[in-house]
mmCIF file of C-alpha atoms in Angstrom:
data_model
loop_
_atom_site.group_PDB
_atom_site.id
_atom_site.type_symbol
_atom_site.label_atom_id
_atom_site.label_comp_id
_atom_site.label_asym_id
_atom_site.label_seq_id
_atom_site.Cartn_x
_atom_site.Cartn_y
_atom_site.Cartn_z
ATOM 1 C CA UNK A 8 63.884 -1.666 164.250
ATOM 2 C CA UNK A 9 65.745 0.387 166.622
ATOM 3 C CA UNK A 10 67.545 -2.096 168.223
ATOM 4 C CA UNK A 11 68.716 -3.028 164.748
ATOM 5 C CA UNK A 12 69.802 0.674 164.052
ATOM 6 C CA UNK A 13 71.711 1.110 168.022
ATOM 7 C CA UNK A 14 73.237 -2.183 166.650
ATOM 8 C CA UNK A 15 74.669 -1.176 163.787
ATOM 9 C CA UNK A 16 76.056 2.321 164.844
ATOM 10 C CA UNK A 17 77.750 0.584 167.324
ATOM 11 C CA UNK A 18 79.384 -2.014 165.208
ATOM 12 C CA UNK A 19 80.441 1.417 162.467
ATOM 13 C CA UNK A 20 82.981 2.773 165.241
ATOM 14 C CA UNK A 21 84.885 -0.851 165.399
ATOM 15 C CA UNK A 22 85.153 -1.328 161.576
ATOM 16 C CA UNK A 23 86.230 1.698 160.015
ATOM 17 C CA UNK A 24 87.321 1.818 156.496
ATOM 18 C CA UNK A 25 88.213 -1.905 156.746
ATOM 19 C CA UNK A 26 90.391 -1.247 159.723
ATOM 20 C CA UNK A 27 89.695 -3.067 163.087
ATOM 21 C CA UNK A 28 89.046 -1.017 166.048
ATOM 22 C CA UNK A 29 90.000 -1.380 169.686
ATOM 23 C CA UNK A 30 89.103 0.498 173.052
ATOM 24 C CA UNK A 31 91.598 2.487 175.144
ATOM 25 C CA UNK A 32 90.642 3.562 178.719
ATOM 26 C CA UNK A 33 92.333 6.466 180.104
ATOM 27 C CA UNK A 34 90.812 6.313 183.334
ATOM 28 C CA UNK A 35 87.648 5.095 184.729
ATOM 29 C CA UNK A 36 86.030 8.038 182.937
ATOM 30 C CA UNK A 37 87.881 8.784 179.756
ATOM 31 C CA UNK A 38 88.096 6.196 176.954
ATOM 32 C CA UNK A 39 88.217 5.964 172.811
ATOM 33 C CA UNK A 40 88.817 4.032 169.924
ATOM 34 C CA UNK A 41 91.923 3.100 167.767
ATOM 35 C CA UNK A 42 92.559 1.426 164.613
ATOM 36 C CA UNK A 43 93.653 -2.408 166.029
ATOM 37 C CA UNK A 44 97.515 -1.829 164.145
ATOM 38 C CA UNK A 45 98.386 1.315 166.328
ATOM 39 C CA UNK A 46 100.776 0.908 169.013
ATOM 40 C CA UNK A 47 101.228 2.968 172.442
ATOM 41 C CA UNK A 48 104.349 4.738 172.150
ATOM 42 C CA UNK A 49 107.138 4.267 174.878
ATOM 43 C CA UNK A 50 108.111 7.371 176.905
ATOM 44 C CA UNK A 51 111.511 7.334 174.826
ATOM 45 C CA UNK A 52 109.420 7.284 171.590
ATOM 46 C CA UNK A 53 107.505 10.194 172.660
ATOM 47 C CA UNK A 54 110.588 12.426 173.953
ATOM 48 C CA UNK A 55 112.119 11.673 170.828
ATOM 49 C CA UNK A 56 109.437 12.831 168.404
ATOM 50 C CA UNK A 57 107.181 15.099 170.451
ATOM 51 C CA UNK A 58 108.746 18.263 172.815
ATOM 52 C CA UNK A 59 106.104 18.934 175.383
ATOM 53 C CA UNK A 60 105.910 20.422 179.182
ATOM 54 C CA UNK A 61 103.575 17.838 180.361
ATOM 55 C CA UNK A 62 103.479 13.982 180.285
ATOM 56 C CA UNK A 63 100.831 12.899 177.951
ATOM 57 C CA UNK A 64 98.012 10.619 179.100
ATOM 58 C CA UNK A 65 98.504 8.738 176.052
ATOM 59 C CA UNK A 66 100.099 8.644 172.809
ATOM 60 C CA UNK A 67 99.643 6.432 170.098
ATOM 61 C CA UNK A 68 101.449 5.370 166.213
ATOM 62 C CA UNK A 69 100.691 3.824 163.632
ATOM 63 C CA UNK A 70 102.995 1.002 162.356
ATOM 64 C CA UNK A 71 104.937 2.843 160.475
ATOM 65 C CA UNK A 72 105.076 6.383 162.428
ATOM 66 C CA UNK A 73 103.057 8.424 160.235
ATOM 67 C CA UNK A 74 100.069 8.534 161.837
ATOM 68 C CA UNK A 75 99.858 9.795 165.511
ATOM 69 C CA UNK A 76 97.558 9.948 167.944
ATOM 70 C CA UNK A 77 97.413 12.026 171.623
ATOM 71 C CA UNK A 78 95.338 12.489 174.576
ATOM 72 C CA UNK A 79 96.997 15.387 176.593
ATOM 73 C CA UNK A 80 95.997 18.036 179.568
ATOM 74 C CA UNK A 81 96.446 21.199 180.066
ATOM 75 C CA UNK A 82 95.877 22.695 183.578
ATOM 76 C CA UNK A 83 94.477 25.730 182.088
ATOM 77 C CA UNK A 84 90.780 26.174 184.294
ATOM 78 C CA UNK A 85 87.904 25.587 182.062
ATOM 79 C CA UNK A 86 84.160 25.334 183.244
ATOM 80 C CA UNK A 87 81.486 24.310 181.420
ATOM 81 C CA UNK A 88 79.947 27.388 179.232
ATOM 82 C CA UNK A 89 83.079 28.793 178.548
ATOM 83 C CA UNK A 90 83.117 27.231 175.025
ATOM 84 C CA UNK A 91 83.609 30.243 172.713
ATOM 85 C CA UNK A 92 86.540 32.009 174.987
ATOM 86 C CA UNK A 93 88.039 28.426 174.680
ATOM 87 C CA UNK A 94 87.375 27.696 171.159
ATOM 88 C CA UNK A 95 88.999 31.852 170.170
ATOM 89 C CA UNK A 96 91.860 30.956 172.493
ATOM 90 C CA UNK A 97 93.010 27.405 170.852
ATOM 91 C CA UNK A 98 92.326 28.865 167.293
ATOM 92 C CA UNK A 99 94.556 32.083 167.878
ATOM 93 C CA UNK A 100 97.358 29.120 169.673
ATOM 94 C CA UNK A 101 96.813 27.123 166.451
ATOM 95 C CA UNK A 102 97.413 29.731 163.911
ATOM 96 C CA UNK A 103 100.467 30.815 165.581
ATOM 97 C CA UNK A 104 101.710 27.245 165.612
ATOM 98 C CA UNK A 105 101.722 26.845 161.812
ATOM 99 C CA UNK A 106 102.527 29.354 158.918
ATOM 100 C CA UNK A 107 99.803 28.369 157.759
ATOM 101 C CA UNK A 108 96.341 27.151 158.754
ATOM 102 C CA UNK A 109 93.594 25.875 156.437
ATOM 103 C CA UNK A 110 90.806 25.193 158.215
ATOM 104 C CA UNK A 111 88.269 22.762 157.554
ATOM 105 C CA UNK A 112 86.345 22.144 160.243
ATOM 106 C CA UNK A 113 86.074 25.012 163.582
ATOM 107 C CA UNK A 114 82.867 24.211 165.794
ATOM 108 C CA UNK A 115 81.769 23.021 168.817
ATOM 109 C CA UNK A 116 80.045 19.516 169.084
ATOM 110 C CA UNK A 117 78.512 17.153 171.468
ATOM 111 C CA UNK A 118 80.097 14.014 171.467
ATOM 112 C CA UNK A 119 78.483 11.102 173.410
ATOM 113 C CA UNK A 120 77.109 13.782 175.497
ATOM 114 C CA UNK A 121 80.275 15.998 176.360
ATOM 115 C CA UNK A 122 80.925 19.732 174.310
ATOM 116 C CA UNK A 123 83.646 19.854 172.619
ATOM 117 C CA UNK A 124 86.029 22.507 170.944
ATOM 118 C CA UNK A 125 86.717 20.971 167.485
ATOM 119 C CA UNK A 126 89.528 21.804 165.032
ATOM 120 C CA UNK A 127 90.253 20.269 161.805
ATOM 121 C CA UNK A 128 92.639 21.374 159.201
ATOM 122 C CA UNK A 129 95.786 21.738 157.173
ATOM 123 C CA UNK A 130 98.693 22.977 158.719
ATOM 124 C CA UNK A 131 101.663 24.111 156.936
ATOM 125 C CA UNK A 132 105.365 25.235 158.516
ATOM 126 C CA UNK A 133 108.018 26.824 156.133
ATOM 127 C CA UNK A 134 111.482 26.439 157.655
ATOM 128 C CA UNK A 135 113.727 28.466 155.499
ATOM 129 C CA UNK A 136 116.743 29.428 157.123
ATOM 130 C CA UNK A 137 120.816 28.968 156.362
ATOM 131 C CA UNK A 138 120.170 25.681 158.379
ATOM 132 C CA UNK A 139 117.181 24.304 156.109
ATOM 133 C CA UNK A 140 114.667 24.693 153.629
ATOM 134 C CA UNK A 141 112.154 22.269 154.865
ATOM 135 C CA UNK A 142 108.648 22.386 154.823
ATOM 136 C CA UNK A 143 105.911 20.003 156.022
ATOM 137 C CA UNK A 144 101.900 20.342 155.431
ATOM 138 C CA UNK A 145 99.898 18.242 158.164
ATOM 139 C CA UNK A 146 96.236 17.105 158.569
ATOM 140 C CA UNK A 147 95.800 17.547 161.938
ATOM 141 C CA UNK A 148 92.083 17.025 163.994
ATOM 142 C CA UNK A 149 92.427 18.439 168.013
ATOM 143 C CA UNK A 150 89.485 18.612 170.041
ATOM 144 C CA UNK A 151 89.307 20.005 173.659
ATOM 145 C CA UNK A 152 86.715 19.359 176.302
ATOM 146 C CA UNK A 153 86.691 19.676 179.579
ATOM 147 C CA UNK A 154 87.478 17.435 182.975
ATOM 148 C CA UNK A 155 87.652 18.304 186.342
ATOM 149 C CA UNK A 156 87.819 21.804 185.287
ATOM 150 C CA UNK A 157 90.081 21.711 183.128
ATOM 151 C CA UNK A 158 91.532 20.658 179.605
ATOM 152 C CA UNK A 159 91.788 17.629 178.513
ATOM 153 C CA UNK A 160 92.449 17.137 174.499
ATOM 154 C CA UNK A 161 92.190 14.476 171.822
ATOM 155 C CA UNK A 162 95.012 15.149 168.942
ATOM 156 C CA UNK A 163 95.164 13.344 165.382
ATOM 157 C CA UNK A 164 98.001 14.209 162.894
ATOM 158 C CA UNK A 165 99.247 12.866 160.136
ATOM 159 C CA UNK A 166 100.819 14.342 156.724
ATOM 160 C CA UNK A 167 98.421 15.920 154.320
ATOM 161 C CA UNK A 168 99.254 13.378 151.925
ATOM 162 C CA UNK A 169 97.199 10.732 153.855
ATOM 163 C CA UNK A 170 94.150 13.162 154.602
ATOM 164 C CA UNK A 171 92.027 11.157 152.289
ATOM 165 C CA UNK A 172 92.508 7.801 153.306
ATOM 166 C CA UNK A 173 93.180 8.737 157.207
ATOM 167 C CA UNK A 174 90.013 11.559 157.532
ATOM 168 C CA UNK A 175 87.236 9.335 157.956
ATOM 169 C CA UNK A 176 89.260 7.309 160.523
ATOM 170 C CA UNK A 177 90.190 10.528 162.377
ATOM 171 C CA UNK A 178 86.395 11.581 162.706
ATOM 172 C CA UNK A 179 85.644 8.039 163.259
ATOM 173 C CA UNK A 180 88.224 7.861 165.922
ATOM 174 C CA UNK A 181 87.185 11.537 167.600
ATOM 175 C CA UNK A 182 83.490 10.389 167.508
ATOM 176 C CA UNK A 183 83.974 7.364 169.626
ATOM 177 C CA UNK A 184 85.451 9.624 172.609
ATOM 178 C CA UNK A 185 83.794 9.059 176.073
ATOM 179 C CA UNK A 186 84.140 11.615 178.716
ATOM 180 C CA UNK A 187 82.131 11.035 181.911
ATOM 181 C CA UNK A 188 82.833 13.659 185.131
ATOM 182 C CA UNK A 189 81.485 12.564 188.449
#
């Protein structure tokens, strides 16, 4: 009966909602799942719609561009048991990000053995200047964990008018992360 039950949660992570799932490997130690139909952006894609200090490890799209997904570093030192300061730092960074920040999720979690800093939520940005009057609301899961004492994050976005059809994908997707440190 067990084997039966090991089986079939790890069949759940490669069908998810209908969609086909595939593994990406970082490194010998870091790897994850994405839906089969995304795409691993070019380093011109990713200049073009992302501004950012640091190369990404990875970066991925959906077919159409709606749907992103990162895995990013930040040499910021982190070592294990430092969870909260890390989890009140990224939450204060978040909320000045966004105009707006609906959280739905905030914790930390174990995933496949590794703690994790876990955001999930709604973030809104209000651009109202004599140059535009856009706005934009996001659904946007980010977890952090660390490597080799330091930060190493796992970023889902997409527009809030997906959330419901992309959610379960997103936690699908953040579940199946593997971090191993020697």
């Amino acid at each position: 009966m067990k084997k039966i039950i090991l089986l079939s949660l790890s069949i759940i992570p490669l069908l998810v909602c209908g969609q086909k799932m595939i593994k990406q490997q970082i490194n010998e130690d870091i790897s994850y799942m994405v839906p089969e139909s995304f795409s691993l952006m070019t380093k011109n894609d990713r200049i073009q719609k992302f501004v950012s200090s640091r190369e990404p490890l990875a970066m991925h799209a959906s077919e159409d561009g709606e749907i992103n997904l990162g895995v990013n570093w930040n040499p910021m030192q982190w070592v294990d048991g430092e969870e909260n300061v890390i989890r009140d730092f990224y939450k204060a960074s978040l909320q000045s990000m966004f105009d707006e920040v609906e959280f739905i999720q905030e914790d930390l979690k174990e995933v496949n053995g590794k703690k994790f800093v876990v955001f999930e939520f709604i973030g809104s940005l209000k651009s109202e200047n004599a140059f535009s009057t856009k706005s934009s609301r996001n659904y946007i899961y980010i977890q952090y964990t660390s490597y080799n004492e330091q930060v190493l994050l796992f970023n889902f976005g997409c527009n809030a008018r997906l959330m419901s059809e992309w959610q379960p994908k997103a936690n699908a997707i953040m579940n199946s992360v593997i971090v191993n440190e020697k």
